[in-house]
CSV table of C-alpha atoms and ligand atoms in Angstrom, one decimal:
chain,number,residue,atom,x,y,z
A,34,MET,CA,128.1,28.9,-163.5
A,35,PRO,CA,128.9,25.3,-164.9
A,36,ALA,CA,126.7,23.2,-163.3
A,37,ALA,CA,129.8,20.5,-162.2
A,38,GLY,CA,131.5,23.8,-160.6
A,39,ASN,CA,134.5,23.6,-162.7
A,40,LEU,CA,136.9,26.3,-162.3
A,41,ALA,CA,138.5,25.8,-165.2
A,42,ALA,CA,135.4,26.2,-166.8
A,43,ALA,CA,134.2,29.0,-165.0
A,44,ALA,CA,134.3,32.9,-165.7
A,45,TRP,CA,135.5,35.1,-162.8
A,46,THR,CA,132.4,36.8,-162.1
A,47,ASP,CA,130.9,33.1,-162.1
A,48,VAL,CA,133.5,32.6,-158.7
A,49,GLY,CA,131.2,33.5,-155.4
A,50,ALA,CA,132.5,34.4,-151.9
A,51,ALA,CA,134.7,32.4,-150.1
A,52,PRO,CA,134.4,28.8,-151.7
A,53,LEU,CA,135.4,25.7,-150.9
A,54,VAL,CA,138.1,24.6,-153.4
A,55,LEU,CA,139.3,20.8,-154.2
A,56,VAL,CA,142.4,20.4,-155.9
A,57,PRO,CA,143.1,16.8,-157.4
A,58,VAL,CA,147.1,15.6,-157.1
A,59,GLY,CA,147.7,12.8,-159.2
A,60,SER,CA,151.3,12.1,-160.9
A,61,CYS,CA,152.4,11.1,-164.5
A,62,GLU,CA,154.2,7.6,-163.7
A,63,GLN,CA,153.7,4.2,-165.1
A,64,HIS,CA,151.1,2.1,-163.9
A,65,GLY,CA,152.2,-1.1,-165.3
A,66,PRO,CA,152.1,-2.6,-169.0
A,67,HIS,CA,148.2,-1.9,-168.6
A,68,LEU,CA,147.4,1.3,-167.6
A,69,PRO,CA,147.8,4.7,-168.4
A,70,LEU,CA,150.5,6.9,-166.8
A,71,SER,CA,147.4,9.4,-165.9
A,72,THR,CA,146.1,6.7,-163.5
A,73,ASP,CA,146.4,9.3,-160.4
A,74,THR,CA,145.2,11.8,-161.7
A,75,VAL,CA,142.4,10.5,-163.3
A,76,ILE,CA,141.3,8.7,-159.8
A,77,ALA,CA,142.0,11.9,-158.0
A,78,GLU,CA,140.0,14.3,-160.3
A,79,ALA,CA,136.8,11.8,-160.5
A,80,VAL,CA,137.0,11.4,-156.9
A,81,ALA,CA,137.2,15.3,-156.5
A,82,ALA,CA,134.6,16.2,-158.6
A,83,ARG,CA,132.0,13.1,-157.2
A,84,ALA,CA,132.8,14.8,-153.5
A,85,ALA,CA,132.6,18.3,-154.7
A,86,ASP,CA,128.9,16.8,-156.2
A,87,ALA,CA,128.0,14.9,-153.0
A,88,LEU,CA,128.9,18.4,-150.9
A,89,ARG,CA,127.7,20.8,-152.6
A,90,PRO,CA,124.0,20.6,-151.3
A,91,ASP,CA,125.1,21.0,-147.6
A,92,ALA,CA,127.7,23.5,-148.0
A,93,GLY,CA,126.3,26.5,-147.6
A,94,GLY,CA,128.3,27.9,-150.8
A,95,GLN,CA,129.9,27.1,-153.9
A,96,VAL,CA,132.4,24.1,-153.9
A,97,LEU,CA,134.8,24.0,-156.7
A,98,VAL,CA,136.9,21.3,-158.5
A,99,ALA,CA,140.5,23.1,-159.7
A,100,PRO,CA,142.4,21.7,-162.2
A,101,ALA,CA,144.6,18.9,-161.0
A,102,ILE,CA,148.4,19.1,-160.4
A,103,ALA,CA,149.3,16.6,-162.6
A,104,PHE,CA,153.0,16.0,-161.8
A,105,GLY,CA,153.9,14.6,-158.4
A,106,ALA,CA,156.6,12.8,-156.7
A,107,SER,CA,157.2,9.6,-158.5
A,108,GLY,CA,161.0,9.0,-158.1
A,109,GLU,CA,161.0,5.6,-157.2
A,110,HIS,CA,159.0,5.1,-160.3
A,111,ALA,CA,162.2,6.6,-162.4
A,112,GLY,CA,163.6,3.2,-163.7
A,113,PHE,CA,160.3,3.1,-166.1
A,114,PRO,CA,160.1,5.4,-169.4
A,115,GLY,CA,157.2,7.8,-169.1
A,116,THR,CA,157.5,8.6,-165.7
A,117,VAL,CA,157.9,12.2,-165.0
A,118,SER,CA,158.6,13.2,-161.0
A,119,ILE,CA,158.9,16.9,-159.7
A,120,GLY,CA,160.0,15.6,-156.2
A,121,HIS,CA,158.9,16.2,-153.1
A,122,GLU,CA,160.9,20.0,-152.7
A,123,ALA,CA,159.4,21.1,-156.0
A,124,LEU,CA,156.0,19.4,-155.3
A,125,THR,CA,155.8,20.7,-151.9
A,126,ALA,CA,156.1,24.0,-153.0
A,127,VAL,CA,153.6,23.9,-155.9
A,128,LEU,CA,151.4,23.0,-152.9
A,129,VAL,CA,151.9,25.6,-151.0
A,130,GLU,CA,152.0,28.5,-153.6
A,131,THR,CA,148.5,26.5,-154.7
A,132,VAL,CA,147.5,27.6,-151.3
A,133,ARG,CA,148.7,31.1,-151.1
A,134,SER,CA,147.3,32.1,-154.3
A,135,LEU,CA,143.9,30.3,-153.5
A,136,ALA,CA,143.5,32.0,-150.0
A,137,LEU,CA,143.3,35.2,-151.8
A,138,TRP,CA,139.6,34.2,-152.5
A,139,ALA,CA,138.7,30.6,-151.7
A,140,GLY,CA,137.4,29.9,-148.2
A,141,ARG,CA,138.5,26.9,-147.8
A,142,VAL,CA,141.1,24.6,-150.1
A,143,VAL,CA,141.5,20.4,-149.8
A,144,PHE,CA,143.7,18.7,-151.6
A,145,VAL,CA,142.5,15.3,-153.0
A,146,ASN,CA,145.4,13.2,-153.4
A,147,GLY,CA,145.7,9.9,-155.7
A,148,HIS,CA,149.0,9.3,-155.4
A,149,GLY,CA,151.0,7.6,-152.0
A,150,GLY,CA,154.2,9.2,-153.2
A,151,ASN,CA,152.7,12.7,-152.9
A,152,VAL,CA,152.3,12.4,-149.0
A,153,PRO,CA,155.2,13.9,-147.6
A,154,ALA,CA,155.1,16.8,-149.5
A,155,LEU,CA,151.2,16.9,-149.0
A,156,ASP,CA,152.1,16.4,-145.5
A,157,ALA,CA,154.8,19.5,-145.5
A,158,ALA,CA,152.8,21.7,-147.2
A,159,ALA,CA,149.3,21.8,-145.9
A,160,GLY,CA,150.8,21.7,-142.3
A,161,ARG,CA,153.0,24.2,-143.0
A,162,MET,CA,149.7,26.2,-144.7
A,163,ARG,CA,147.8,25.3,-141.4
A,164,VAL,CA,150.3,27.0,-139.0
A,165,GLU,CA,150.4,30.4,-141.5
A,166,GLY,CA,146.7,30.8,-141.0
A,167,HIS,CA,144.8,28.9,-144.3
A,168,ASP,CA,142.2,26.5,-143.5
A,169,ALA,CA,143.9,23.9,-146.1
A,170,ALA,CA,144.1,20.4,-145.7
A,171,TRP,CA,144.1,16.8,-147.5
A,172,ALA,CA,142.6,13.3,-148.2
A,173,GLY,CA,143.9,10.9,-150.0
A,174,CYS,CA,141.7,8.1,-152.5
A,175,GLY,CA,142.9,4.6,-150.5
A,176,VAL,CA,140.2,2.3,-149.5
A,177,PRO,CA,140.9,-0.3,-146.8
A,178,GLY,CA,142.5,-3.6,-148.3
A,179,GLY,CA,143.9,-1.9,-151.8
A,180,ASP,CA,146.8,-3.2,-153.2
A,181,ALA,CA,149.4,-0.9,-153.9
A,182,HIS,CA,149.9,0.1,-157.3
A,183,ALA,CA,148.7,-1.0,-160.3
A,184,GLY,CA,147.1,-3.7,-159.4
A,185,PHE,CA,143.2,-5.0,-158.4
A,186,THR,CA,142.5,-1.5,-157.0
A,187,GLU,CA,143.5,0.9,-159.6
A,188,THR,CA,142.8,-1.3,-162.2
A,189,SER,CA,139.3,-1.6,-161.1
A,190,ALA,CA,139.2,1.7,-160.7
A,191,MET,CA,140.4,2.5,-164.2
A,192,LEU,CA,137.7,0.2,-165.7
A,193,HIS,CA,134.8,1.8,-164.0
A,194,LEU,CA,136.0,5.5,-165.1
A,195,ALA,CA,138.4,5.2,-168.2
A,196,PRO,CA,137.9,1.8,-169.5
A,197,ASP,CA,139.1,2.8,-172.9
A,198,LEU,CA,142.7,3.6,-171.4
A,199,VAL,CA,143.0,0.0,-170.1
A,200,ARG,CA,145.1,-2.3,-171.8
A,201,PRO,CA,144.4,-6.2,-171.9
A,202,PHE,CA,145.6,-7.2,-168.4
A,203,GLY,CA,145.5,-11.0,-168.2
A,204,ALA,CA,149.2,-11.8,-168.5
A,205,VAL,CA,150.4,-8.9,-166.5
A,206,THR,CA,151.9,-10.5,-163.2
A,207,GLY,CA,153.1,-8.0,-160.1
A,208,GLU,CA,154.8,-8.0,-156.8
A,209,THR,CA,152.3,-9.7,-154.6
A,210,ARG,CA,154.2,-9.5,-151.0
A,211,PRO,CA,153.3,-7.6,-148.4
A,212,LEU,CA,154.7,-3.6,-148.9
A,213,ALA,CA,156.3,-4.1,-145.9
A,214,ALA,CA,158.3,-7.2,-146.7
A,215,ILE,CA,159.7,-5.4,-150.4
A,216,MET,CA,160.3,-2.3,-148.5
A,217,PRO,CA,163.7,-2.2,-148.4
A,218,ASP,CA,164.6,-3.5,-151.8
A,219,LEU,CA,162.2,-0.8,-153.0
A,220,VAL,CA,163.9,2.0,-150.8
A,221,ALA,CA,167.0,0.9,-152.5
A,222,GLY,CA,166.1,-0.1,-156.0
A,223,GLY,CA,163.0,1.5,-156.8
A,224,VAL,CA,159.8,-0.4,-158.1
A,225,ARG,CA,161.8,-2.0,-160.9
A,226,ALA,CA,163.9,-3.6,-158.7
A,227,VAL,CA,161.3,-5.7,-156.9
A,228,SER,CA,158.4,-5.7,-159.7
A,229,PRO,CA,159.8,-5.6,-163.7
A,230,SER,CA,156.3,-5.2,-164.6
A,231,GLY,CA,155.8,-2.0,-162.3
A,232,VAL,CA,152.6,-3.8,-160.8
A,233,LEU,CA,152.6,-4.4,-157.0
A,234,GLY,CA,149.5,-6.1,-156.4
A,235,ASP,CA,147.8,-8.4,-158.5
A,236,PRO,CA,145.0,-6.9,-161.6
A,237,ALA,CA,143.6,-10.3,-162.0
A,238,GLY,CA,139.6,-10.0,-161.3
A,239,ALA,CA,139.7,-6.4,-161.6
A,240,SER,CA,136.1,-5.1,-163.0
A,241,ALA,CA,134.4,-1.9,-163.7
A,242,GLU,CA,131.4,-2.9,-161.2
A,243,ARG,CA,133.9,-3.9,-158.5
A,244,GLY,CA,135.9,-0.5,-159.6
A,245,ARG,CA,132.2,1.3,-159.3
A,246,GLU,CA,132.2,0.4,-155.4
A,247,ILE,CA,135.7,1.0,-155.3
A,248,VAL,CA,135.6,4.7,-156.5
A,249,ALA,CA,131.8,5.0,-154.3
A,250,ASP,CA,134.0,4.1,-151.0
A,251,MET,CA,137.0,6.9,-152.0
A,252,VAL,CA,134.3,9.3,-152.6
A,253,ALA,CA,132.1,8.7,-149.3
A,254,SER,CA,135.3,8.8,-147.2
A,255,VAL,CA,136.6,12.1,-148.9
A,256,VAL,CA,133.1,13.5,-148.3
A,257,ARG,CA,132.8,12.2,-144.7
A,258,ARG,CA,136.2,13.7,-143.8
A,259,ILE,CA,135.7,17.1,-145.8
A,260,GLY,CA,132.4,17.0,-144.0
A,261,GLY,CA,134.0,16.4,-140.5
A,262,GLY,CA,136.5,19.2,-140.8
A,263,ARG,CA,138.8,17.7,-138.3
A,264,ALA,CA,142.7,18.0,-139.6
A,265,ASP,CA,145.7,16.7,-137.7
A,266,GLU,CA,148.8,18.9,-137.3
A,267,ARG,CA,150.1,17.4,-140.9
A,268,GLY,CA,146.8,18.6,-142.5
A,269,ARG,CA,145.6,15.3,-143.1
A,270,LEU,CA,141.6,15.1,-142.6
A,271,LEU,CA,140.6,12.8,-140.1
A,272,ASP,CA,137.7,10.0,-140.5
A,273,PRO,CA,134.8,11.0,-138.1
A,274,ALA,CA,133.6,7.5,-138.9
A,275,VAL,CA,137.1,6.3,-137.7
A,276,PRO,CA,137.3,7.0,-133.8
A,277,ARG,CA,140.5,8.0,-132.4
A,278,SER,CA,141.4,5.2,-129.7
A,279,PRO,CA,143.1,5.9,-126.7
A,280,VAL,CA,145.6,3.2,-127.2
A,281,PRO,CA,148.7,3.8,-129.3
A,282,ARG,CA,148.8,1.1,-132.2
A,283,ALA,CA,151.9,-1.2,-131.8
B,546,ZN,ZN1,148.6,4.8,-158.8
């Protein structure tokens, strides 16, 4: 068995009984003039692989990382060449059929998501799979206070994970108003309407060192949520470190 639990490198005879399978979900979408189209996929793959390594000692069974689903729902980035979006409906179908197929031999399936635009499809697919009785759920790669798109957070993460793919970003500017303020324009005209560079946030000050910390936080959060094992009705794994408040948030 390949040491990293990489499903793509395994032979069928390497696969044990009812393993936990992590499936990275990314995108092929513009990430400003300085980051590659694969940014979300690179981050999701790395977080899934590191989470698998952290989970393995206590898992009581195999933890495998499947090949990434590398096309997502990126319609809001359609104004930029390079972006490939399969949309929510197709992505939901891909996620559903991935779980149904995995369920023939896997014990548990967790999607590790690197792209916010995929969330409606993940909610729909994981929620439906749970109703069908599958042990399927998902966890995202966000960090508290992270900026939205191709800014400090993702640029730092990529400087840590794939520095050869990061171009100079000193002159790159983005839209830094809060997401809530730009949302009407974003919904109406896509990212191009609010940010000509494609960046939502600001890469200034991004560094590999901060990226190392950011990715470690993403991994720790995913590990906590998978270890906790509780999901809501949409299949979102809940963080046991964040107690549920009985007081509804405004
Ligand atoms: Zn991204």
